[in-house]
PDB file of C-alpha atoms in Angstrom:
ATOM      1  CA  MET A  11     -25.252  74.528  84.144  1.00 53.00           C
ATOM      2  CA  LYS A  12     -25.430  71.065  85.607  1.00 61.00           C
ATOM      3  CA  THR A  13     -22.234  69.233  86.470  1.00 63.00           C
ATOM      4  CA  GLY A  14     -22.925  66.434  83.961  1.00 60.00           C
ATOM      5  CA  ILE A  15     -23.268  68.868  81.077  1.00 66.00           C
ATOM      6  CA  LYS A  16     -20.096  70.705  82.124  1.00 62.00           C
ATOM      7  CA  LEU A  17     -18.144  67.440  82.203  1.00 60.00           C
ATOM      8  CA  THR A  18     -19.493  66.455  78.789  1.00 66.00           C
ATOM      9  CA  LEU A  19     -18.519  69.818  77.308  1.00 62.00           C
ATOM     10  CA  LEU A  20     -15.073  69.557  78.904  1.00 60.00           C
ATOM     11  CA  ALA A  21     -14.580  66.052  77.483  1.00 58.00           C
ATOM     12  CA  VAL A  22     -15.682  67.123  73.996  1.00 58.00           C
ATOM     13  CA  GLY A  23     -13.367  70.147  74.164  1.00 59.00           C
ATOM     14  CA  CYS A  24     -10.402  67.995  75.216  1.00 53.00           C
ATOM     15  CA  ILE A  25     -11.059  65.512  72.421  1.00 65.00           C
ATOM     16  CA  PHE A  26     -11.288  68.371  69.914  1.00 58.00           C
ATOM     17  CA  LEU A  27      -8.021  69.938  71.076  1.00 62.00           C
ATOM     18  CA  LEU A  28      -6.099  66.662  71.309  1.00 58.00           C
ATOM     19  CA  SER A  29      -7.380  65.043  68.103  1.00 59.00           C
ATOM     20  CA  PRO A  30      -4.644  66.614  65.914  1.00 60.00           C
ATOM     21  CA  LEU A  31      -2.027  64.918  68.083  1.00 55.00           C
ATOM     22  CA  PHE A  32      -3.579  61.518  67.499  1.00 55.00           C
ATOM     23  CA  LEU A  33      -4.121  62.160  63.792  1.00 55.00           C
ATOM     24  CA  ALA A  34      -0.524  63.321  63.349  1.00 52.00           C
ATOM     25  CA  GLY A  35       0.640  59.984  64.742  1.00 54.00           C
ATOM     26  CA  CYS A  36      -1.215  58.166  61.953  1.00 62.00           C
ATOM     27  CA  SER A  37       0.086  60.346  59.129  1.00 69.00           C
ATOM     28  CA  LYS A  38       3.006  59.683  56.833  1.00 81.00           C
ATOM     29  CA  GLU A  39       6.114  61.719  57.568  1.00 81.00           C
ATOM     30  CA  ALA A  40       5.898  63.497  54.205  1.00 82.00           C
ATOM     31  CA  ASP A  41       2.279  64.493  54.868  1.00 85.00           C
ATOM     32  CA  VAL A  42       3.172  65.958  58.259  1.00 82.00           C
ATOM     33  CA  ALA A  43       6.153  67.871  56.811  1.00 82.00           C
ATOM     34  CA  SER A  44       3.991  69.186  53.950  1.00 85.00           C
ATOM     35  CA  TYR A  45       1.290  70.311  56.352  1.00 86.00           C
ATOM     36  CA  ASN A  46       3.825  72.024  58.629  1.00 84.00           C
ATOM     37  CA  ILE A  47       5.418  73.837  55.661  1.00 86.00           C
ATOM     38  CA  SER A  48       1.969  75.020  54.536  1.00 87.00           C
ATOM     39  CA  GLN A  49       1.227  76.285  58.038  1.00 86.00           C
ATOM     40  CA  ALA A  50       4.596  78.094  58.185  1.00 86.00           C
ATOM     41  CA  ALA A  51       3.904  79.698  54.786  1.00 88.00           C
ATOM     42  CA  ASP A  52       0.487  80.877  55.986  1.00 88.00           C
ATOM     43  CA  GLN A  53       2.298  82.544  58.907  1.00 88.00           C
ATOM     44  CA  PHE A  54       4.659  84.329  56.437  1.00 90.00           C
ATOM     45  CA  GLN A  55       7.684  82.311  57.580  1.00 89.00           C
ATOM     46  CA  ILE A  56       8.545  80.834  54.149  1.00 89.00           C
ATOM     47  CA  GLU A  57      10.191  82.669  51.238  1.00 92.00           C
ATOM     48  CA  ARG A  58       8.365  81.842  47.993  1.00 91.00           C
ATOM     49  CA  ARG A  59       8.401  82.709  44.325  1.00 91.00           C
ATOM     50  CA  ILE A  60       4.983  82.502  42.659  1.00 90.00           C
ATOM     51  CA  VAL A  61       5.054  82.651  38.865  1.00 89.00           C
ATOM     52  CA  PHE A  62       2.016  82.996  36.596  1.00 89.00           C
ATOM     53  CA  TYR A  63       2.393  81.540  33.120  1.00 88.00           C
ATOM     54  CA  ASN A  64       0.346  81.799  29.921  1.00 88.00           C
ATOM     55  CA  SER A  65       0.719  78.410  28.250  1.00 88.00           C
ATOM     56  CA  ILE A  66      -0.729  79.497  24.886  1.00 91.00           C
ATOM     57  CA  GLN A  67       1.504  82.532  24.398  1.00 88.00           C
ATOM     58  CA  LYS A  68       4.338  80.762  26.251  1.00 86.00           C
ATOM     59  CA  GLU A  69       5.201  83.762  28.376  1.00 88.00           C
ATOM     60  CA  TYR A  70       5.403  84.661  32.039  1.00 87.00           C
ATOM     61  CA  LEU A  71       2.719  87.094  33.145  1.00 88.00           C
ATOM     62  CA  LEU A  72       3.801  87.893  36.675  1.00 87.00           C
ATOM     63  CA  SER A  73       6.314  86.833  39.293  1.00 90.00           C
ATOM     64  CA  ILE A  74       5.877  87.537  43.017  1.00 92.00           C
ATOM     65  CA  GLU A  75       8.672  86.858  45.526  1.00 93.00           C
ATOM     66  CA  GLY A  76       8.730  87.151  49.290  1.00 94.00           C
ATOM     67  CA  ARG A  77       7.054  85.856  52.403  1.00 94.00           C
ATOM     68  CA  CYS A  78       3.754  85.077  50.714  1.00 93.00           C
ATOM     69  CA  ALA A  79       0.670  83.030  51.518  1.00 93.00           C
ATOM     70  CA  ILE A  80      -1.469  81.562  48.745  1.00 92.00           C
ATOM     71  CA  ASP A  81      -5.267  81.271  48.840  1.00 92.00           C
ATOM     72  CA  ILE A  82      -6.714  79.159  46.036  1.00 87.00           C
ATOM     73  CA  ARG A  83     -10.353  79.893  45.297  1.00 81.00           C
ATOM     74  CA  SER A  84     -10.976  77.177  42.741  1.00 75.00           C
ATOM     75  CA  SER A  85     -14.732  77.794  42.513  1.00 81.00           C
ATOM     76  CA  GLU A  86     -14.028  81.386  41.448  1.00 82.00           C
ATOM     77  CA  LYS A  87     -10.899  80.447  39.428  1.00 87.00           C
ATOM     78  CA  VAL A  88      -8.968  83.075  41.380  1.00 90.00           C
ATOM     79  CA  LEU A  89      -5.656  82.866  43.157  1.00 90.00           C
ATOM     80  CA  ALA A  90      -5.031  85.372  45.952  1.00 92.00           C
ATOM     81  CA  VAL A  91      -1.449  86.004  47.065  1.00 93.00           C
ATOM     82  CA  THR A  92      -0.876  87.909  50.310  1.00 94.00           C
ATOM     83  CA  CYS A  93       2.702  89.008  51.052  1.00 94.00           C
ATOM     84  CA  LYS A  94       4.179  90.445  54.219  1.00 95.00           C
ATOM     85  CA  THR A  95       6.384  93.391  53.256  1.00 94.00           C
ATOM     86  CA  SER A  96       7.317  94.595  56.759  1.00 93.00           C
ATOM     87  CA  GLU A  97       6.401  93.913  60.370  1.00 91.00           C
ATOM     88  CA  THR A  98       2.993  95.575  59.948  1.00 92.00           C
ATOM     89  CA  GLN A  99       2.586  95.939  56.160  1.00 95.00           C
ATOM     90  CA  TYR A 100       0.998  93.513  53.700  1.00 95.00           C
ATOM     91  CA  LYS A 101       0.166  93.462  49.992  1.00 95.00           C
ATOM     92  CA  LYS A 102      -2.501  91.338  48.344  1.00 94.00           C
ATOM     93  CA  HIS A 103      -2.611  90.373  44.679  1.00 91.00           C
ATOM     94  CA  TYR A 104      -5.316  88.516  42.734  1.00 91.00           C
ATOM     95  CA  LEU A 105      -4.966  86.669  39.466  1.00 89.00           C
ATOM     96  CA  GLY A 106      -7.719  84.947  37.549  1.00 88.00           C
ATOM     97  CA  LEU A 107      -6.850  81.436  36.438  1.00 88.00           C
ATOM     98  CA  SER A 108      -8.084  80.008  33.149  1.00 88.00           C
ATOM     99  CA  ASP A 109      -7.440  77.100  30.813  1.00 89.00           C
ATOM    100  CA  ASN A 110      -4.341  78.864  29.472  1.00 90.00           C
ATOM    101  CA  VAL A 111      -3.093  80.650  32.624  1.00 89.00           C
ATOM    102  CA  THR A 112      -1.503  78.602  35.358  1.00 87.00           C
ATOM    103  CA  TYR A 113       0.890  79.209  38.208  1.00 89.00           C
ATOM    104  CA  PHE A 114       3.546  77.493  40.217  1.00 86.00           C
ATOM    105  CA  ALA A 115       4.956  78.333  43.612  1.00 88.00           C
ATOM    106  CA  GLU A 116       8.573  77.641  44.457  1.00 85.00           C
ATOM    107  CA  GLN A 117       9.935  77.582  47.983  1.00 86.00           C
ATOM    108  CA  LEU A 118      13.188  79.543  47.865  1.00 86.00           C
ATOM    109  CA  LYS A 119      14.803  78.313  51.102  1.00 86.00           C
ATOM    110  CA  GLU A 120      14.657  75.211  53.257  1.00 83.00           C
ATOM    111  CA  ALA A 121      12.013  75.181  55.952  1.00 77.00           C
ATOM    112  CA  PRO A 122      13.045  73.993  59.405  1.00 74.00           C
ATOM    113  CA  VAL A 123       9.846  72.060  60.125  1.00 72.00           C
ATOM    114  CA  ASN A 124       9.627  69.205  62.565  1.00 69.00           C
ATOM    115  CA  VAL A 125       7.654  66.095  61.613  1.00 67.00           C
ATOM    116  CA  TYR A 126       7.510  65.040  65.263  1.00 67.00           C
ATOM    117  CA  ARG A 127       5.913  68.206  66.538  1.00 64.00           C
ATOM    118  CA  TYR A 128       2.391  69.332  65.794  1.00 60.00           C
ATOM    119  CA  LYS A 129       1.819  73.072  66.002  1.00 59.00           C
ATOM    120  CA  VAL A 130      -1.472  74.817  66.753  1.00 60.00           C
ATOM    121  CA  ILE A 131      -1.410  78.585  66.301  1.00 58.00           C
ATOM    122  CA  PHE A 132      -3.948  80.776  68.051  1.00 56.00           C
ATOM    123  CA  ARG A 133      -4.056  84.423  67.110  1.00 57.00           C
ATOM    124  CA  PRO A 134      -5.479  86.275  70.144  1.00 58.00           C
ATOM    125  CA  GLN A 135      -6.173  89.386  68.081  1.00 55.00           C
ATOM    126  CA  THR A 136      -8.596  87.430  65.874  1.00 53.00           C
ATOM    127  CA  ILE A 137     -10.499  85.829  68.753  1.00 57.00           C
ATOM    128  CA  VAL A 138     -12.933  88.399  70.066  1.00 59.00           C
ATOM    129  CA  PRO A 139     -14.776  87.188  73.162  1.00 59.00           C
ATOM    130  CA  ASP A 140     -18.477  87.788  73.564  1.00 60.00           C
ATOM    131  CA  VAL A 141     -18.586  89.413  76.991  1.00 62.00           C
ATOM    132  CA  ASP A 142     -21.798  90.190  78.824  1.00 66.00           C
ATOM    133  CA  LEU A 143     -21.271  92.432  81.823  1.00 65.00           C
ATOM    134  CA  ALA A 144     -23.936  92.298  84.480  1.00 70.00           C
ATOM    135  CA  VAL A 145     -23.568  94.721  87.345  1.00 75.00           C
ATOM    136  CA  GLY A 146     -26.031  94.335  90.164  1.00 71.00           C
ATOM    137  CA  ARG A 147     -26.673  96.120  93.407  1.00 63.00           C
TER     138      ARG A 147
END
């Protein structure tokens, strides 16, 4: 690759990696705290209670408690709840949402998030490099 192209790619990469820092500086404190809590919950660091409620029959359908992450698939009207049950064990639950079934998620404990620190989490086990090995003589 030419040096000019390498420098351009390096500059674009730096801007991409540093942009969250600049954007966090422009956000309201509540927005940053909310984002950080959501990130912590997606990393199974937050205790939650998720309750599903039938508003027509006025009864609770299901309650899930634990270190759970929520995935809302609004186009499919499905809510997926993934819970970490041990260091290496997980459970996943699905519930279809409708006009009479709703849910709410309650955070059971305080979350020690920092509104002054922006966190980027890389999971090395999910990044699989594309390696080409060329051996010549």
